[in-house]
mmCIF file with all atom_site columns, C-alpha atoms in Angstrom:
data_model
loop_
_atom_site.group_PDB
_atom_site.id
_atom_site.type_symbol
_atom_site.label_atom_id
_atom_site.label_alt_id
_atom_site.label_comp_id
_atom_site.label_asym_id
_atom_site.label_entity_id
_atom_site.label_seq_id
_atom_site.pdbx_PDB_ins_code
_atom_site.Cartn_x
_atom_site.Cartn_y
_atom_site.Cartn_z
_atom_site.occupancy
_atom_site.B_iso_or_equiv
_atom_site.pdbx_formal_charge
_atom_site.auth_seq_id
_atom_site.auth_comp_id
_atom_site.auth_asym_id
_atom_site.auth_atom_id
_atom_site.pdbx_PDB_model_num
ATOM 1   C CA . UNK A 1 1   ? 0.000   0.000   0.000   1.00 52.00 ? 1   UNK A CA 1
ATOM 2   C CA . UNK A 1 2   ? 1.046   3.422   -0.867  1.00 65.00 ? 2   UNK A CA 1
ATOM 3   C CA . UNK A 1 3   ? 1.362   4.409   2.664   1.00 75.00 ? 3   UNK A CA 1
ATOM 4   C CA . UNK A 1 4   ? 4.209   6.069   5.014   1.00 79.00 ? 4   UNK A CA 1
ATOM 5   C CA . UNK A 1 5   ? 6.737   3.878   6.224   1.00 87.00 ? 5   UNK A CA 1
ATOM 6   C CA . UNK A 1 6   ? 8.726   4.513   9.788   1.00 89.00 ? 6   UNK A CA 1
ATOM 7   C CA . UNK A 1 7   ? 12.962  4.388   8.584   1.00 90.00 ? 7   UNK A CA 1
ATOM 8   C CA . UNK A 1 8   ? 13.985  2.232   11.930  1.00 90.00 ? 8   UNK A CA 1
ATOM 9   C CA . UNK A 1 9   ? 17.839  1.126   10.185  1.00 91.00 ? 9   UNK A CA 1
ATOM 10  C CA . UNK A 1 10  ? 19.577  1.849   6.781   1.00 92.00 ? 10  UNK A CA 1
ATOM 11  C CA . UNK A 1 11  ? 22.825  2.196   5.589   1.00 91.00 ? 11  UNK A CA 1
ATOM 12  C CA . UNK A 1 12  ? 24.255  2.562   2.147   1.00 89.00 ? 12  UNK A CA 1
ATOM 13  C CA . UNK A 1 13  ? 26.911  -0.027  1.731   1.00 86.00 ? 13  UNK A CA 1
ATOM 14  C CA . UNK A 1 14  ? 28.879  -1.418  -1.620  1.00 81.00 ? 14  UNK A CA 1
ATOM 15  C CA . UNK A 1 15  ? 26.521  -3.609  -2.477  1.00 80.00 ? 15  UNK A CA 1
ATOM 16  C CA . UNK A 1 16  ? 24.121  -1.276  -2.716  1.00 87.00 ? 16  UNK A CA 1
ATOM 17  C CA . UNK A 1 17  ? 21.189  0.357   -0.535  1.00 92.00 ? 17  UNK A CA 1
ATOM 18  C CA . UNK A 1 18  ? 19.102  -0.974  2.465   1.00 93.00 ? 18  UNK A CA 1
ATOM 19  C CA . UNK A 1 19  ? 16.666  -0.058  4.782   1.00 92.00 ? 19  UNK A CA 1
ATOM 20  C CA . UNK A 1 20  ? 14.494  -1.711  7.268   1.00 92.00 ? 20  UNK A CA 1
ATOM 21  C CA . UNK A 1 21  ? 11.045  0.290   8.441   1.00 92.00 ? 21  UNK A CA 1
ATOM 22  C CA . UNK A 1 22  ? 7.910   -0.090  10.401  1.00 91.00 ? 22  UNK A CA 1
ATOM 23  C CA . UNK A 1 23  ? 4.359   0.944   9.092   1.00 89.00 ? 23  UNK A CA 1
ATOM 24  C CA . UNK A 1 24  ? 1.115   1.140   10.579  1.00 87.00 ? 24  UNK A CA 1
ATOM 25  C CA . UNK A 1 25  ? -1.661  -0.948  8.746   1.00 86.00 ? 25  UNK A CA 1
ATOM 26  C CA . UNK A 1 26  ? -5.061  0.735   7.448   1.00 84.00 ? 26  UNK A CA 1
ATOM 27  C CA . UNK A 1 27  ? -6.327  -2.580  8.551   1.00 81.00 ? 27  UNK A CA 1
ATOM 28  C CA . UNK A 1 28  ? -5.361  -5.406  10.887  1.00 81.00 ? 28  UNK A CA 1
ATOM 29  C CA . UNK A 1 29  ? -5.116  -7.637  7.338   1.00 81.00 ? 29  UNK A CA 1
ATOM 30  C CA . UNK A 1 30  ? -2.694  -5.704  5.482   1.00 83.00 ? 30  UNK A CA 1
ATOM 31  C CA . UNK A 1 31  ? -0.186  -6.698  8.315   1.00 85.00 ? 31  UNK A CA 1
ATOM 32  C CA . UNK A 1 32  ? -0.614  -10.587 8.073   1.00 88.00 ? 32  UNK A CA 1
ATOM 33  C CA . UNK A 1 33  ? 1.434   -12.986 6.096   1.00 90.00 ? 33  UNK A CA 1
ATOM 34  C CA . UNK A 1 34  ? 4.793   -12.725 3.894   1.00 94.00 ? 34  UNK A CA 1
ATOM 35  C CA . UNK A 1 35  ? 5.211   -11.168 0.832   1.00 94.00 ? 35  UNK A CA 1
ATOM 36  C CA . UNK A 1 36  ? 8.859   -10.824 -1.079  1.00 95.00 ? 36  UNK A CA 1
ATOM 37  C CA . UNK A 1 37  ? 9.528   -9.663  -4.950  1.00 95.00 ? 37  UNK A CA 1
ATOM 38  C CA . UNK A 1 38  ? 13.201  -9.957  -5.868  1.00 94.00 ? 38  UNK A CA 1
ATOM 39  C CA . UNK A 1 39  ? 14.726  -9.214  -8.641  1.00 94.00 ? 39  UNK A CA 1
ATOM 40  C CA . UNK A 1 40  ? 18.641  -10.168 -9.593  1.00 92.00 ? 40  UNK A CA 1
ATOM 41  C CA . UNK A 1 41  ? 19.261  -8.726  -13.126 1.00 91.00 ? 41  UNK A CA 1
ATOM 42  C CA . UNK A 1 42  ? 17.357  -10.375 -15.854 1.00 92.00 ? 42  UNK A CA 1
ATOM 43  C CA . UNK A 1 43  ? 14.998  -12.393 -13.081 1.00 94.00 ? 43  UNK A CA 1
ATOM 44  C CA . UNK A 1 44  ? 12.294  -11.726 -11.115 1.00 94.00 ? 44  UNK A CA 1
ATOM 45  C CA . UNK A 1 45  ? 10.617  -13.780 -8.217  1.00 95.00 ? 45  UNK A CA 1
ATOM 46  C CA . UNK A 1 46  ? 8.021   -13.297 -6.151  1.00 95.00 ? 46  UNK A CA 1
ATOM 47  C CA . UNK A 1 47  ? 6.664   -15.067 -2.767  1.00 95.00 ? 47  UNK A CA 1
ATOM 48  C CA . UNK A 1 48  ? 3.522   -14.748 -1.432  1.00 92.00 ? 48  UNK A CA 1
ATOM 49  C CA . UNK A 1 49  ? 2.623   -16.522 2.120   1.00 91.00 ? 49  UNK A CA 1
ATOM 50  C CA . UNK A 1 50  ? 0.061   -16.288 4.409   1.00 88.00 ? 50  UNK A CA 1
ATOM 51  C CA . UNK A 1 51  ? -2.274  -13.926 2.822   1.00 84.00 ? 51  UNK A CA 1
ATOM 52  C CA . UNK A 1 52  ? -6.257  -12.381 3.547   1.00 78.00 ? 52  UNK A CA 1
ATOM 53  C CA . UNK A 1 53  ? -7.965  -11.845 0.296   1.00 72.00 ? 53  UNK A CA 1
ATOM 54  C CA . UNK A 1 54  ? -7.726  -7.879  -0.631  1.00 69.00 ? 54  UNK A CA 1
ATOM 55  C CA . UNK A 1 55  ? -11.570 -7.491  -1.219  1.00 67.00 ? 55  UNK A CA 1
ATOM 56  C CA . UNK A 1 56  ? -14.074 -8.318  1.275   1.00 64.00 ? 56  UNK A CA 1
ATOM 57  C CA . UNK A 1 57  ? -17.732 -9.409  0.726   1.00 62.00 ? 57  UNK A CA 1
ATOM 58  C CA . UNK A 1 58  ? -20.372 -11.568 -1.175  1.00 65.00 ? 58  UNK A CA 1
ATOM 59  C CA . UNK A 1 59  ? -19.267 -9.792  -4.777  1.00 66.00 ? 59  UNK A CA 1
ATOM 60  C CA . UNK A 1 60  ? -15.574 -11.356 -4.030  1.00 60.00 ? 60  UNK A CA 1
ATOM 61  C CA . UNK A 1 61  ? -14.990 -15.178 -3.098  1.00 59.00 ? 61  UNK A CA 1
ATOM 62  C CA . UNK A 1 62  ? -11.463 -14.880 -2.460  1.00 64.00 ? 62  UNK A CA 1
ATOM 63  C CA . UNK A 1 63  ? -9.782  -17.545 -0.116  1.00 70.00 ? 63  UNK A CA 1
ATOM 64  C CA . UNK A 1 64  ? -6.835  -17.496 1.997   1.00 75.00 ? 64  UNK A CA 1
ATOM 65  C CA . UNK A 1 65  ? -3.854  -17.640 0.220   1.00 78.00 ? 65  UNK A CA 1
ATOM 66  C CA . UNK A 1 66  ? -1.449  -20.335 2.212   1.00 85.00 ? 66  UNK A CA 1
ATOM 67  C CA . UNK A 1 67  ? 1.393   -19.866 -0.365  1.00 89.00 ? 67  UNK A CA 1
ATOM 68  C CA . UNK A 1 68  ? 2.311   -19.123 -4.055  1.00 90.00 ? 68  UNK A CA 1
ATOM 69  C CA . UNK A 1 69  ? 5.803   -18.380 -5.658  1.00 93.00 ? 69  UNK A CA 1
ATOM 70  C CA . UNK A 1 70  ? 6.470   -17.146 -9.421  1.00 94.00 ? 70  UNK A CA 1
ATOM 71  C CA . UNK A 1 71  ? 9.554   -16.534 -11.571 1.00 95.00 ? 71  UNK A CA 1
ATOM 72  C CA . UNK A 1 72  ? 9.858   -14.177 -14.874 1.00 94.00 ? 72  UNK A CA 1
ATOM 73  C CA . UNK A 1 73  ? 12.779  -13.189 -16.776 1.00 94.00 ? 73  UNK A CA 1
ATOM 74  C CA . UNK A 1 74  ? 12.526  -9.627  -17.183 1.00 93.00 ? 74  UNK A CA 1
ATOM 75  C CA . UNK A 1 75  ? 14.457  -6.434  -18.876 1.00 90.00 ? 75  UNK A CA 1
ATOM 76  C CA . UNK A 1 76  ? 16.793  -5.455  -16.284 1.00 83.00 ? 76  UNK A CA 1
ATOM 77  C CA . UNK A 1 77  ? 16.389  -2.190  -14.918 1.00 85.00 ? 77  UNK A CA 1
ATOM 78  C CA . UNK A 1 78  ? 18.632  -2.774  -11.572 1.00 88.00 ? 78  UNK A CA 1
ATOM 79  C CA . UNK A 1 79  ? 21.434  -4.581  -11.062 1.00 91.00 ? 79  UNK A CA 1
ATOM 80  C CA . UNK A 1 80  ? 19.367  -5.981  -7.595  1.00 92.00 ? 80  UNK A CA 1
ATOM 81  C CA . UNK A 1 81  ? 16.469  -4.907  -6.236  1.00 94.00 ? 81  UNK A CA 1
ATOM 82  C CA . UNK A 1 82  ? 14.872  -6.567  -3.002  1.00 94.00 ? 82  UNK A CA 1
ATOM 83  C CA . UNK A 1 83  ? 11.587  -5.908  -1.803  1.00 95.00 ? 83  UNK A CA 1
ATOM 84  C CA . UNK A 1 84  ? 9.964   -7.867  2.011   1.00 96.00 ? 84  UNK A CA 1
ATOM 85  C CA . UNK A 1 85  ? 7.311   -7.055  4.295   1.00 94.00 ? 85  UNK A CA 1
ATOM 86  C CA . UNK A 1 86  ? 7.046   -9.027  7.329   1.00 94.00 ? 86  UNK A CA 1
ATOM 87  C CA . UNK A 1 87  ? 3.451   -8.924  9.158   1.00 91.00 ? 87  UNK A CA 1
ATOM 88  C CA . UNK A 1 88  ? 4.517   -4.934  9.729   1.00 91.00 ? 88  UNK A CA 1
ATOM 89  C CA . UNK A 1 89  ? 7.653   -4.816  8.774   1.00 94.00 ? 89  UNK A CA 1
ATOM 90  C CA . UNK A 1 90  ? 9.618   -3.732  5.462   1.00 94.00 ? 90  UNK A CA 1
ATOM 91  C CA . UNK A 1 91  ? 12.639  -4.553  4.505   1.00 94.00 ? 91  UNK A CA 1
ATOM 92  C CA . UNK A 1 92  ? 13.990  -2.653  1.323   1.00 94.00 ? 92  UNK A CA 1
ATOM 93  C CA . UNK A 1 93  ? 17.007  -3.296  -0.909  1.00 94.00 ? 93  UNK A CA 1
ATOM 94  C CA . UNK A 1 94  ? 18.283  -1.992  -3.964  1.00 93.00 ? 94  UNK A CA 1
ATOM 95  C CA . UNK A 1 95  ? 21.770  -1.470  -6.215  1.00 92.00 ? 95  UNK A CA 1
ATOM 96  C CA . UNK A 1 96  ? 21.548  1.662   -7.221  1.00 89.00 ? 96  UNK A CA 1
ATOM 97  C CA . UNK A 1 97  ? 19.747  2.564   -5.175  1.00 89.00 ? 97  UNK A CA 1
ATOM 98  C CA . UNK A 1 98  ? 16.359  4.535   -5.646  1.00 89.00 ? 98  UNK A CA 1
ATOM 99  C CA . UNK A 1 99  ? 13.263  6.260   -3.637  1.00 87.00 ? 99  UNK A CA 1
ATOM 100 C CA . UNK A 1 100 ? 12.167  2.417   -1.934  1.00 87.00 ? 100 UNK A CA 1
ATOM 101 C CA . UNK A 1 101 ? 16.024  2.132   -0.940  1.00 90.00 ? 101 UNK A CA 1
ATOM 102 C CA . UNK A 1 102 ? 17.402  5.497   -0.926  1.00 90.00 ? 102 UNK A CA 1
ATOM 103 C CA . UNK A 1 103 ? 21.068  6.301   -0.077  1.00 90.00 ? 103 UNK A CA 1
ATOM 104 C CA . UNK A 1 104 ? 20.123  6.537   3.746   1.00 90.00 ? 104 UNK A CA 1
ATOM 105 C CA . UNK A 1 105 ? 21.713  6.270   7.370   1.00 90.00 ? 105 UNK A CA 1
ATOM 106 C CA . UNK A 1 106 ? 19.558  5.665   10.022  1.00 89.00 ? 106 UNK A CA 1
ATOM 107 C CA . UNK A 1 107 ? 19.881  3.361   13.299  1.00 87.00 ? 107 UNK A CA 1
ATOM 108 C CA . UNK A 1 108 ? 16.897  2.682   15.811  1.00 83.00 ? 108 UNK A CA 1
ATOM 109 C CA . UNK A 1 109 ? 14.901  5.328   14.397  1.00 82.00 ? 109 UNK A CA 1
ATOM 110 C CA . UNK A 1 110 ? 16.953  7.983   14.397  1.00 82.00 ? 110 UNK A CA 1
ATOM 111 C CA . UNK A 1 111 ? 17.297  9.134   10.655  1.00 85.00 ? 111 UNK A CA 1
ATOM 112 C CA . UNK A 1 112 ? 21.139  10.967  9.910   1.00 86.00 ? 112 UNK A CA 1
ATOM 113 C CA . UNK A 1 113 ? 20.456  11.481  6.208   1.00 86.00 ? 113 UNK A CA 1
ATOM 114 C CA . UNK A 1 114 ? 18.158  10.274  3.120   1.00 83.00 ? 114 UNK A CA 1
ATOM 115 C CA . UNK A 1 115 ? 14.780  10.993  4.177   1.00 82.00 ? 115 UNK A CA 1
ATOM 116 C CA . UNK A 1 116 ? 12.015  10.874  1.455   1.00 84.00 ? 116 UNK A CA 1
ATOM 117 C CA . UNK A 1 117 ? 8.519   11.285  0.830   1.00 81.00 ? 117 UNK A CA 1
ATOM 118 C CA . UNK A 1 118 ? 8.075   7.413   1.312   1.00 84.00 ? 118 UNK A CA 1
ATOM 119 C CA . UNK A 1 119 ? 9.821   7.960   5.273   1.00 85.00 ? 119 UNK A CA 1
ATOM 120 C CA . UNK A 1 120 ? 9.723   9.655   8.209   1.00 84.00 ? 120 UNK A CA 1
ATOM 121 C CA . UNK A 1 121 ? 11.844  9.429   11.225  1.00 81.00 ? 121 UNK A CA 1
ATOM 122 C CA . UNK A 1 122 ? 10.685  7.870   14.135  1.00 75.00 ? 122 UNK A CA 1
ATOM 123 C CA . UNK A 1 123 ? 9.448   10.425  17.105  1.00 62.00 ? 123 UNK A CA 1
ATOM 124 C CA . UNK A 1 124 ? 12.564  10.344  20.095  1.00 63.00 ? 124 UNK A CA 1
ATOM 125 C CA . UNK A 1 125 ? 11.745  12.192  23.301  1.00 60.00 ? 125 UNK A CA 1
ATOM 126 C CA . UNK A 1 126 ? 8.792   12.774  25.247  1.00 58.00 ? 126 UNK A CA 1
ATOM 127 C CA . UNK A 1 127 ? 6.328   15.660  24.803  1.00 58.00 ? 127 UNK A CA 1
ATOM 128 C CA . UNK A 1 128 ? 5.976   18.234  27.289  1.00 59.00 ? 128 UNK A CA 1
ATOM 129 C CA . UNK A 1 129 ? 2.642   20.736  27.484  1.00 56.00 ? 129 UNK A CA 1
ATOM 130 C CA . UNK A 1 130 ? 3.304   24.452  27.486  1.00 57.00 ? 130 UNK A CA 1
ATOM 131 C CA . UNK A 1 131 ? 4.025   26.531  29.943  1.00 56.00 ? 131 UNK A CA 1
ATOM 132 C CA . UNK A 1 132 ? 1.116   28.258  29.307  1.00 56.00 ? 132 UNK A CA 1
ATOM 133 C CA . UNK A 1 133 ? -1.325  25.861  29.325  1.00 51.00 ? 133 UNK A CA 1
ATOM 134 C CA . UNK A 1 134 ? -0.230  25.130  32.939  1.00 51.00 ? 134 UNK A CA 1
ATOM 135 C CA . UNK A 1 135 ? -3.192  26.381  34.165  1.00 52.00 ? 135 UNK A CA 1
ATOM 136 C CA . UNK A 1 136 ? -5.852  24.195  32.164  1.00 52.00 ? 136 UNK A CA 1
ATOM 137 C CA . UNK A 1 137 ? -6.454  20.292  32.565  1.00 50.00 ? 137 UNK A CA 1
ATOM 138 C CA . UNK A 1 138 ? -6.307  19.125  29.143  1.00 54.00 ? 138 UNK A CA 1
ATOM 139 C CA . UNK A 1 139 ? -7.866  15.949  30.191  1.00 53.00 ? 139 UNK A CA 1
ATOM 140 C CA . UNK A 1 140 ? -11.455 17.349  31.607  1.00 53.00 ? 140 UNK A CA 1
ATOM 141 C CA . UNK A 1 141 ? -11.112 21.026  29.990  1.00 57.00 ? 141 UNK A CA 1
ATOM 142 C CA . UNK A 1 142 ? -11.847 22.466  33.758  1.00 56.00 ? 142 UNK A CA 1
ATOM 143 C CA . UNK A 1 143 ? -10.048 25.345  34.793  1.00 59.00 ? 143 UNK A CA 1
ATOM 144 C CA . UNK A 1 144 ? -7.606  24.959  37.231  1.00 56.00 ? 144 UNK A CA 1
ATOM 145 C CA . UNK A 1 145 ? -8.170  27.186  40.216  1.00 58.00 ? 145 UNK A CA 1
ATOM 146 C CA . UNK A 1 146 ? -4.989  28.377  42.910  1.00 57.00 ? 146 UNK A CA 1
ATOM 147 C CA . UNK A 1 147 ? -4.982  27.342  45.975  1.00 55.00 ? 147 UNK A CA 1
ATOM 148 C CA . UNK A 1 148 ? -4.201  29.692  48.725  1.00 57.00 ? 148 UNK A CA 1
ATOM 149 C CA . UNK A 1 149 ? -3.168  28.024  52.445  1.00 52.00 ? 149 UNK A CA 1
ATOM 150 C CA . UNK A 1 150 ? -2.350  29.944  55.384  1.00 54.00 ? 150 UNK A CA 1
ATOM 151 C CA . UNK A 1 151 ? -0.030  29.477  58.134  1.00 53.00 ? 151 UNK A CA 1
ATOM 152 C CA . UNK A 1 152 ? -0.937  28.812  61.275  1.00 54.00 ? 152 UNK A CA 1
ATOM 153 C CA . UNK A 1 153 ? 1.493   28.490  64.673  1.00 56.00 ? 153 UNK A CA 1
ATOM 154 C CA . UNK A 1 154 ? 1.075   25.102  66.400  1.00 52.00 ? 154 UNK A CA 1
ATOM 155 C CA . UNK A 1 155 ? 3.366   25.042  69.749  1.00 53.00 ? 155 UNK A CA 1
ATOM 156 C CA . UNK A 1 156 ? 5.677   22.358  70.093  1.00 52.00 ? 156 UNK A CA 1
ATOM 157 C CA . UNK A 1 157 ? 7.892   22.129  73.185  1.00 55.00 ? 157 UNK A CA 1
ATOM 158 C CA . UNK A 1 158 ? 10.088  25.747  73.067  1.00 54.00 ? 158 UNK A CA 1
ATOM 159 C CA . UNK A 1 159 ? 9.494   27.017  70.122  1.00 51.00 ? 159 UNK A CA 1
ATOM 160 C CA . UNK A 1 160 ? 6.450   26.897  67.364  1.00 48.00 ? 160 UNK A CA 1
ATOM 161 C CA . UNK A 1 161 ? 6.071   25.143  64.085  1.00 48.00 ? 161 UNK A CA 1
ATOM 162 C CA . UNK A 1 162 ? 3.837   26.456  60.858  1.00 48.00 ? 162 UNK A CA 1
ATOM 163 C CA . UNK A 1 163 ? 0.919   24.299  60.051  1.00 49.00 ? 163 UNK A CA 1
ATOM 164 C CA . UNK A 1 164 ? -0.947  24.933  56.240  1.00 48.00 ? 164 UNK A CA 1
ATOM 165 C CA . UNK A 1 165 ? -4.853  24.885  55.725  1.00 49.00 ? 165 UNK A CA 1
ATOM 166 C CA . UNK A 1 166 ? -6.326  25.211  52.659  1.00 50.00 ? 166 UNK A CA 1
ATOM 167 C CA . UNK A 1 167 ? -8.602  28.487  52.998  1.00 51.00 ? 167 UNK A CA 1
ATOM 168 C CA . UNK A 1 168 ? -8.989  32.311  51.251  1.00 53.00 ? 168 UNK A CA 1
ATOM 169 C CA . UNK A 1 169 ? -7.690  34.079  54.774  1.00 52.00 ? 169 UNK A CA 1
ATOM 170 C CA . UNK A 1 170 ? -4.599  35.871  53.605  1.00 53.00 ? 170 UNK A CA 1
ATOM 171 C CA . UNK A 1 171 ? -1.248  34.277  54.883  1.00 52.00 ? 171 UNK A CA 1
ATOM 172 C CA . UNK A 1 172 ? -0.163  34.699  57.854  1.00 52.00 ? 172 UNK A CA 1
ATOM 173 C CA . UNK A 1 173 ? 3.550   33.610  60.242  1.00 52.00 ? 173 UNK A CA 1
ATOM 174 C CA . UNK A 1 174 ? 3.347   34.181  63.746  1.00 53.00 ? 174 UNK A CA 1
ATOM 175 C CA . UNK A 1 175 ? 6.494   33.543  65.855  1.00 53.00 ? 175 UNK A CA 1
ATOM 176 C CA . UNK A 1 176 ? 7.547   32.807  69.445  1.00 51.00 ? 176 UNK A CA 1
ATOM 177 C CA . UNK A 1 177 ? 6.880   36.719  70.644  1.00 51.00 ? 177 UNK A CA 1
ATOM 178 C CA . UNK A 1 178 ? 2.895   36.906  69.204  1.00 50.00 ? 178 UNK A CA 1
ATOM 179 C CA . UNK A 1 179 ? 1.901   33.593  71.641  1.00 49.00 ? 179 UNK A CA 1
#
């Protein structure tokens, strides 16, 4: 599927171009099964394992497909080009290398160079709210309200120790000389 894929490892090498991504599904079936095309100059093979049908309904009697295989000899194009998806996986492959296999480094998501429109890099880091937004619970959308305390002296052997309550009397510290 034409769909964004998440660059997790790549590295251009001398045999060519690699990369190995993650994508999210439309639907839980486009993540099942095995599917490989491979091509190695003139020939072209491709696997197929473990497959849903792509159209769903009375209209379409598709079964499951358990496993199929097929072999072409082709005009070469590329001197190798390998193509894999793995349940959600994708592992892509090429010499030269082109937009599926671009001339990329990347390792565990974190993309150096040779992002394309096919990629993005995976998020690192956690996300923090505003400063700004302190105030408001994004959660409920209630507006958080301060809380004002005031102090009040509690005696404890020679001296006196502060004690907070949450009410609106303004704040108050009273030491040993006010008892």
């Amino acid at each position: 599927p034409n769909q964004v894929s998440y660059m997790c490892c790549a590295c251009p090498n001398i045999f060519g171009c690699w990369n190995l991504s993650l994508f999210i599904p439309e639907f839980s079936k486009d993540a099942m099964g095995v599917e490989l095309h491979d091509t190695k100059c003139c020939l072209e093979y491709q696997y197929l394992h473990h497959l849903l049908p792509e159209k769903e309904g009375h209209d379409h009697e598709e079964v499951y497909l358990e496993s199929a295989s097929s072999y072409k000899c082709i005009s070469p194009k590329v001197c190798f080009k390998t193509k894999a998806r793995f349940g959600c996986v994708k592992f892509n492959s090429s010499f030269p290398c082109d937009e599926e296999a671009p001339c990329a480094c990347a390792c565990y998501g974190l993309v150096c160079c040779g992002l394309n429109a096919k990629y993005e890099q995976c998020y690192l880091g956690c996300k923090t709210r505003p400063r700004s937004d302190f105030a408001k619970d994004e959660y409920s959308g209630v507006q958080m309200q301060p809380v004002i305390a005031t102090v009040a002296p509690v005696s404890y052997g020679g001296g006196t120790l502060t004690q907070r309550a949450n009410t609106k009397q303004p704040e108050t510290v009273l030491g040993d000389s006010e008892m």
